[in-house]
């Protein structure tokens, strides 16, 4: 019996950094993926909820911060979500997953106290919120507004899906998911950690729209013997709040609502390095592919970097999974 599931990557962005409007968009796109494509799993881009403030400086330079930048951070902080039990945005996300029957992997800006984190949430249609990953190392100026994750939020999550082609009896298959955000994908020890825990669906929410990103995603699929589901944002100037362009280095985009700020590049790649869908550029959209989970052992037959192709007598990976004590 076939061990197949249908999975989608969503190429879109937050709705003018408005939490209610973005949650509505999340529901609309999830329903579209399910109804049009039969999707059982949807991966959304980095910072889909909360927004990716491209070109923002938050009024910060070495040794000084501006009042306008502090106000901008306060607005950004207010639009982030808490991931505590009963958090209204999280309850809404769980309801979307439950009502559609779609497992959701979503890039969010998470708020805990005064600190923001670039995170990913895993939401199961039956179990609800089952885990999160916080970006371990924000890139460059992202460190001005995002804290660092730690070893307590680098899980590989178990998931179960109905499997079988049309006309066949439906069986349930288990698989494992992970999430690695944007340039974390260049951290070889993090990748090795996820491989060692058996990830099969390697989700890569990002805002990296460079053509070179495709080589990275294809390399990871071959290295890890896993499916890579890379969801990149597509954003135009009109998708940002108007004040964004008065406070950033992107003022030239303000009069041009259709100016492209983030150009996409979402893609789905098999463990054998074959591109199954995409890359999608120059538009919002949803890519969907049928994933044959038996492609994982087919690839591991000749390369298992944490098994028969490892040299544990020479190299050793140590992971601190604890939460640092304050």
CSV table of C-alpha atoms in Angstrom, one decimal:
chain,number,residue,atom,x,y,z
A,1,UNK,CA,0.0,0.0,0.0
A,2,UNK,CA,1.3,3.4,-0.9
A,3,UNK,CA,2.7,5.6,1.9
A,4,UNK,CA,1.8,8.9,0.4
A,5,UNK,CA,0.6,12.2,1.7
A,6,UNK,CA,-0.2,15.6,0.1
A,7,UNK,CA,1.7,18.6,1.4
A,8,UNK,CA,1.8,22.3,0.5
A,9,UNK,CA,4.0,25.3,0.9
A,10,UNK,CA,2.3,28.6,1.0
A,11,UNK,CA,4.0,31.6,-0.5
A,12,UNK,CA,2.4,34.7,1.0
A,13,UNK,CA,3.0,37.3,3.8
A,14,UNK,CA,1.3,38.9,6.8
A,15,UNK,CA,-1.5,41.4,6.1
A,16,UNK,CA,-0.1,44.8,6.8
A,17,UNK,CA,1.2,43.4,10.1
A,18,UNK,CA,-2.5,43.2,11.3
A,19,UNK,CA,-3.0,40.1,13.5
A,20,UNK,CA,-6.8,39.7,12.9
A,21,UNK,CA,-6.4,40.1,9.1
A,22,UNK,CA,-3.4,37.8,8.9
A,23,UNK,CA,-5.3,35.1,10.9
A,24,UNK,CA,-8.1,35.5,8.3
A,25,UNK,CA,-5.6,35.0,5.5
A,26,UNK,CA,-4.2,31.9,7.2
A,27,UNK,CA,-7.6,30.4,7.3
A,28,UNK,CA,-8.4,31.3,3.7
A,29,UNK,CA,-5.1,29.9,2.3
A,30,UNK,CA,-5.4,26.7,4.4
A,31,UNK,CA,-8.9,26.1,3.1
A,32,UNK,CA,-7.7,26.7,-0.4
A,33,UNK,CA,-4.9,24.2,-0.1
A,34,UNK,CA,-7.2,21.6,1.3
A,35,UNK,CA,-10.2,22.2,-1.1
A,36,UNK,CA,-8.2,22.7,-4.3
A,37,UNK,CA,-5.2,20.4,-3.7
A,38,UNK,CA,-6.3,18.0,-1.1
A,39,UNK,CA,-3.5,19.1,1.2
A,40,UNK,CA,-3.0,17.5,4.6
A,41,UNK,CA,0.0,19.6,5.6
A,42,UNK,CA,0.6,23.3,5.0
A,43,UNK,CA,3.9,25.1,5.7
A,44,UNK,CA,3.8,28.9,6.0
A,45,UNK,CA,6.8,31.2,5.7
A,46,UNK,CA,9.0,32.7,8.3
A,47,UNK,CA,7.2,35.5,10.3
A,48,UNK,CA,3.9,35.0,8.4
A,49,UNK,CA,2.1,36.0,11.6
A,50,UNK,CA,3.6,39.1,13.1
A,51,UNK,CA,5.4,40.2,9.9
A,52,UNK,CA,8.9,40.4,8.6
A,53,UNK,CA,9.9,44.1,8.9
A,54,UNK,CA,12.3,44.2,5.9
A,55,UNK,CA,14.4,47.3,5.7
A,56,UNK,CA,13.4,48.4,9.2
A,57,UNK,CA,16.2,49.9,11.3
A,58,UNK,CA,14.0,50.5,14.4
A,59,UNK,CA,16.0,53.7,14.9
A,60,UNK,CA,19.0,51.7,16.1
A,61,UNK,CA,22.7,52.4,15.5
A,62,UNK,CA,25.7,51.6,17.7
A,63,UNK,CA,25.3,53.6,20.9
A,64,UNK,CA,21.9,55.1,20.3
A,65,UNK,CA,18.2,54.4,19.7
A,66,UNK,CA,15.6,56.9,18.5
A,67,UNK,CA,12.2,57.6,20.0
A,68,UNK,CA,10.5,56.8,16.7
A,69,UNK,CA,12.3,53.4,16.6
A,70,UNK,CA,11.1,52.7,20.2
A,71,UNK,CA,7.6,53.4,19.0
A,72,UNK,CA,8.0,51.1,16.0
A,73,UNK,CA,9.2,48.3,18.2
A,74,UNK,CA,6.2,48.8,20.6
A,75,UNK,CA,3.9,48.4,17.6
A,76,UNK,CA,5.8,45.3,16.4
A,77,UNK,CA,5.7,43.9,19.9
A,78,UNK,CA,1.9,44.4,20.1
A,79,UNK,CA,1.4,42.5,16.9
A,80,UNK,CA,3.3,39.4,18.0
A,81,UNK,CA,1.5,36.4,19.6
A,82,UNK,CA,1.9,34.6,22.9
A,83,UNK,CA,2.1,30.8,22.8
A,84,UNK,CA,0.7,30.2,26.3
A,85,UNK,CA,-2.3,27.9,26.9
A,86,UNK,CA,-5.5,29.7,26.0
A,87,UNK,CA,-3.8,32.5,24.0
A,88,UNK,CA,-6.6,33.7,21.7
A,89,UNK,CA,-4.4,33.7,18.5
A,90,UNK,CA,-3.2,30.2,19.2
A,91,UNK,CA,-6.8,29.1,19.9
A,92,UNK,CA,-7.8,30.5,16.5
A,93,UNK,CA,-4.9,28.7,14.8
A,94,UNK,CA,-5.9,25.4,16.5
A,95,UNK,CA,-9.5,25.9,15.3
A,96,UNK,CA,-8.3,26.4,11.7
A,97,UNK,CA,-6.3,23.2,11.8
A,98,UNK,CA,-9.1,21.2,13.5
A,99,UNK,CA,-11.8,22.4,11.2
A,100,UNK,CA,-9.8,21.8,8.0
A,101,UNK,CA,-8.0,18.7,9.1
A,102,UNK,CA,-4.7,20.2,8.0
A,103,UNK,CA,-1.5,20.0,10.0
A,104,UNK,CA,-0.1,23.5,10.1
A,105,UNK,CA,3.6,24.6,10.4
A,106,UNK,CA,3.6,28.4,10.7
A,107,UNK,CA,6.3,31.0,11.0
A,108,UNK,CA,5.2,33.5,13.8
A,109,UNK,CA,6.7,36.3,15.8
A,110,UNK,CA,6.4,35.1,19.4
A,111,UNK,CA,6.1,37.4,22.4
A,112,UNK,CA,7.3,36.4,25.8
A,113,UNK,CA,7.5,39.3,28.2
A,114,UNK,CA,9.4,42.1,26.6
A,115,UNK,CA,11.3,39.8,24.2
A,116,UNK,CA,10.3,38.7,20.7
A,117,UNK,CA,11.4,35.5,19.0
A,118,UNK,CA,11.2,34.4,15.4
A,119,UNK,CA,9.4,31.0,15.9
A,120,UNK,CA,7.6,28.2,14.2
A,121,UNK,CA,4.5,26.5,15.6
A,122,UNK,CA,3.4,23.0,14.9
A,123,UNK,CA,-0.4,22.5,15.1
A,124,UNK,CA,-2.0,19.1,14.7
A,125,UNK,CA,-5.7,18.9,13.7
A,126,UNK,CA,-6.4,16.4,16.5
A,127,UNK,CA,-4.0,17.3,19.2
A,128,UNK,CA,-3.8,21.1,18.7
A,129,UNK,CA,-0.5,22.9,19.4
A,130,UNK,CA,2.2,20.3,19.8
A,131,UNK,CA,5.4,22.2,19.8
A,132,UNK,CA,7.5,25.2,18.7
A,133,UNK,CA,10.9,26.1,17.4
A,134,UNK,CA,12.6,29.4,18.2
A,135,UNK,CA,15.2,30.6,15.7
A,136,UNK,CA,18.6,29.9,17.3
A,137,UNK,CA,20.5,32.7,15.7
A,138,UNK,CA,18.7,35.7,14.1
A,139,UNK,CA,20.7,37.1,11.2
A,140,UNK,CA,22.4,40.4,11.2
A,141,UNK,CA,20.1,43.3,12.1
A,142,UNK,CA,17.3,40.8,13.1
A,143,UNK,CA,19.2,40.6,16.4
A,144,UNK,CA,18.1,44.1,17.2
A,145,UNK,CA,14.5,42.9,17.7
A,146,UNK,CA,14.6,39.1,18.1
A,147,UNK,CA,16.0,37.1,20.9
A,148,UNK,CA,17.9,33.8,20.5
A,149,UNK,CA,16.3,30.4,20.9
A,150,UNK,CA,17.9,27.6,22.8
A,151,UNK,CA,18.1,23.8,22.9
A,152,UNK,CA,14.8,23.4,24.5
A,153,UNK,CA,12.9,24.3,21.3
A,154,UNK,CA,14.6,22.2,18.6
A,155,UNK,CA,12.1,19.3,18.4
A,156,UNK,CA,11.3,16.8,15.8
A,157,UNK,CA,7.5,16.3,15.9
A,158,UNK,CA,5.6,13.1,15.3
A,159,UNK,CA,2.6,13.4,13.0
A,160,UNK,CA,0.1,10.9,11.5
A,161,UNK,CA,-1.7,11.3,8.2
A,162,UNK,CA,-4.3,9.3,6.2
A,163,UNK,CA,-2.5,7.7,3.3
A,164,UNK,CA,-3.5,6.0,0.0
A,165,UNK,CA,-4.3,6.8,-3.6
A,166,UNK,CA,-7.8,7.4,-4.9
A,167,UNK,CA,-9.7,4.2,-5.0
A,168,UNK,CA,-7.5,2.5,-2.3
A,169,UNK,CA,-8.3,1.8,1.3
A,170,UNK,CA,-7.1,4.6,3.5
A,171,UNK,CA,-4.4,3.7,6.0
A,172,UNK,CA,-2.7,5.9,8.6
A,173,UNK,CA,1.0,6.6,8.3
A,174,UNK,CA,3.4,8.2,10.8
A,175,UNK,CA,6.2,10.6,9.9
A,176,UNK,CA,8.4,13.1,11.6
A,177,UNK,CA,8.6,16.9,11.0
A,178,UNK,CA,11.1,19.6,11.9
A,179,UNK,CA,11.5,23.3,11.2
A,180,UNK,CA,14.6,25.3,10.4
A,181,UNK,CA,14.2,29.0,9.8
A,182,UNK,CA,16.0,30.8,7.0
A,183,UNK,CA,19.7,31.1,7.6
A,184,UNK,CA,19.6,28.5,10.4
A,185,UNK,CA,19.8,26.1,7.4
A,186,UNK,CA,23.4,27.1,7.1
A,187,UNK,CA,24.1,25.7,10.6
A,188,UNK,CA,25.4,22.1,9.9
A,189,UNK,CA,25.2,21.0,13.5
A,190,UNK,CA,21.6,22.0,13.7
A,191,UNK,CA,20.8,20.1,10.5
A,192,UNK,CA,22.7,17.0,11.9
A,193,UNK,CA,20.6,17.3,15.1
A,194,UNK,CA,17.4,17.1,13.2
A,195,UNK,CA,18.7,14.2,11.0
A,196,UNK,CA,19.7,12.3,14.1
A,197,UNK,CA,16.1,12.6,15.4
A,198,UNK,CA,14.7,11.1,12.2
A,199,UNK,CA,13.1,14.1,10.4
A,200,UNK,CA,11.5,13.1,7.2
A,201,UNK,CA,9.6,16.3,6.4
A,202,UNK,CA,12.2,19.1,6.8
A,203,UNK,CA,10.3,22.4,6.8
A,204,UNK,CA,12.2,25.5,6.0
A,205,UNK,CA,10.2,28.7,6.4
A,206,UNK,CA,12.2,31.6,5.1
A,207,UNK,CA,12.3,35.1,3.6
A,208,UNK,CA,15.4,34.3,1.5
A,209,UNK,CA,14.4,34.9,-2.1
A,210,UNK,CA,17.8,34.7,-3.6
A,211,UNK,CA,18.3,32.2,-6.5
A,212,UNK,CA,21.2,30.7,-4.5
A,213,UNK,CA,18.7,29.5,-1.9
A,214,UNK,CA,17.5,26.7,-4.2
A,215,UNK,CA,21.0,25.1,-4.1
A,216,UNK,CA,20.8,25.1,-0.3
A,217,UNK,CA,17.4,23.4,-0.3
A,218,UNK,CA,18.4,20.7,-2.8
A,219,UNK,CA,21.7,20.0,-0.9
A,220,UNK,CA,19.7,19.5,2.4
A,221,UNK,CA,17.3,17.1,0.7
A,222,UNK,CA,20.2,15.0,-0.5
A,223,UNK,CA,22.3,15.3,2.7
A,224,UNK,CA,19.5,14.5,5.1
A,225,UNK,CA,17.5,12.0,2.9
A,226,UNK,CA,14.4,14.0,3.7
A,227,UNK,CA,11.7,16.0,1.9
A,228,UNK,CA,12.4,19.7,2.0
A,229,UNK,CA,9.3,22.0,2.2
A,230,UNK,CA,10.6,25.6,1.8
A,231,UNK,CA,8.0,28.3,2.2
A,232,UNK,CA,9.2,31.8,1.3
A,233,UNK,CA,7.3,35.0,1.7
A,234,UNK,CA,6.1,36.9,-1.3
A,235,UNK,CA,5.4,40.6,-0.3
A,236,UNK,CA,4.7,43.8,-2.1
A,237,UNK,CA,4.8,47.3,-0.8
A,238,UNK,CA,1.0,47.4,-0.3
A,239,UNK,CA,1.3,44.4,2.2
A,240,UNK,CA,3.1,46.7,4.7
A,241,UNK,CA,1.5,49.3,6.9
A,242,UNK,CA,2.0,52.8,5.4
A,243,UNK,CA,4.2,54.0,8.3
A,244,UNK,CA,6.7,51.3,7.5
A,245,UNK,CA,8.1,53.3,4.6
A,246,UNK,CA,8.6,56.5,6.5
A,247,UNK,CA,10.7,54.7,9.2
A,248,UNK,CA,12.9,52.5,7.0
A,249,UNK,CA,15.5,52.7,4.3
A,250,UNK,CA,12.8,51.7,1.8
A,251,UNK,CA,11.1,55.1,1.3
A,252,UNK,CA,11.5,54.8,-2.4
A,253,UNK,CA,8.9,51.9,-2.5
A,254,UNK,CA,6.2,53.9,-0.8
A,255,UNK,CA,4.6,55.4,-3.9
A,256,UNK,CA,4.7,52.0,-5.7
A,257,UNK,CA,2.1,49.7,-4.1
A,258,UNK,CA,3.0,46.8,-6.4
A,259,UNK,CA,6.8,47.1,-5.8
A,260,UNK,CA,8.1,43.7,-4.8
A,261,UNK,CA,9.8,43.6,-1.4
A,262,UNK,CA,10.3,39.8,-1.1
A,263,UNK,CA,10.1,37.7,-4.3
A,264,UNK,CA,9.4,34.2,-3.1
A,265,UNK,CA,11.1,31.1,-4.3
A,266,UNK,CA,9.1,28.4,-2.4
A,267,UNK,CA,9.9,24.9,-3.4
A,268,UNK,CA,9.3,21.2,-2.5
A,269,UNK,CA,12.1,18.7,-3.1
A,270,UNK,CA,12.3,15.0,-2.6
A,271,UNK,CA,14.9,13.0,-0.6
A,272,UNK,CA,16.4,12.1,-4.0
A,273,UNK,CA,17.0,15.7,-4.8
A,274,UNK,CA,14.1,15.9,-7.3
A,275,UNK,CA,12.1,19.2,-7.4
A,276,UNK,CA,8.5,18.2,-7.0
A,277,UNK,CA,7.0,21.7,-7.1
A,278,UNK,CA,8.3,25.1,-7.8
A,279,UNK,CA,10.3,27.2,-7.4
A,280,UNK,CA,7.5,29.8,-7.4
A,281,UNK,CA,8.5,33.4,-8.0
A,282,UNK,CA,6.9,36.8,-8.7
A,283,UNK,CA,3.5,35.9,-7.1
A,284,UNK,CA,1.6,34.7,-4.1
A,285,UNK,CA,0.5,31.1,-4.4
A,286,UNK,CA,0.4,27.6,-3.1
A,287,UNK,CA,2.6,24.7,-4.2
A,288,UNK,CA,1.4,21.2,-3.5
A,289,UNK,CA,3.0,17.8,-4.1
A,290,UNK,CA,2.4,14.2,-3.3
A,291,UNK,CA,5.1,12.9,-1.1
A,292,UNK,CA,6.0,9.2,-1.2
A,293,UNK,CA,7.4,8.6,2.3
A,294,UNK,CA,9.2,5.5,1.0
A,295,UNK,CA,11.5,7.8,-0.9
A,296,UNK,CA,13.2,8.4,2.5
A,297,UNK,CA,14.6,4.8,2.8
A,298,UNK,CA,15.2,4.7,-0.9
A,299,UNK,CA,17.7,7.6,-0.4
A,300,UNK,CA,19.1,6.3,2.9
A,301,UNK,CA,20.1,3.1,1.1
A,302,UNK,CA,23.2,4.9,-0.2
A,303,UNK,CA,23.6,7.8,2.2
A,304,UNK,CA,22.6,8.0,5.8
A,305,UNK,CA,24.7,10.7,7.4
A,306,UNK,CA,23.7,9.7,11.0
A,307,UNK,CA,23.8,6.0,10.3
A,308,UNK,CA,25.9,3.9,8.0
A,309,UNK,CA,27.6,6.9,6.4
A,310,UNK,CA,28.6,8.4,9.8
A,311,UNK,CA,31.9,8.1,11.6
A,312,UNK,CA,30.9,8.2,15.3
A,313,UNK,CA,34.4,7.0,16.2
A,314,UNK,CA,35.7,10.3,14.8
A,315,UNK,CA,33.0,12.9,15.2
A,316,UNK,CA,30.5,13.4,18.0
A,317,UNK,CA,27.5,15.8,18.3
A,318,UNK,CA,26.6,17.2,21.7
A,319,UNK,CA,23.3,19.0,22.1
A,320,UNK,CA,22.3,21.0,25.2
A,321,UNK,CA,18.5,20.7,25.2
A,322,UNK,CA,18.0,22.5,28.5
A,323,UNK,CA,16.6,26.0,29.0
A,324,UNK,CA,19.3,28.5,30.3
A,325,UNK,CA,18.6,29.5,33.9
A,326,UNK,CA,18.2,33.2,34.6
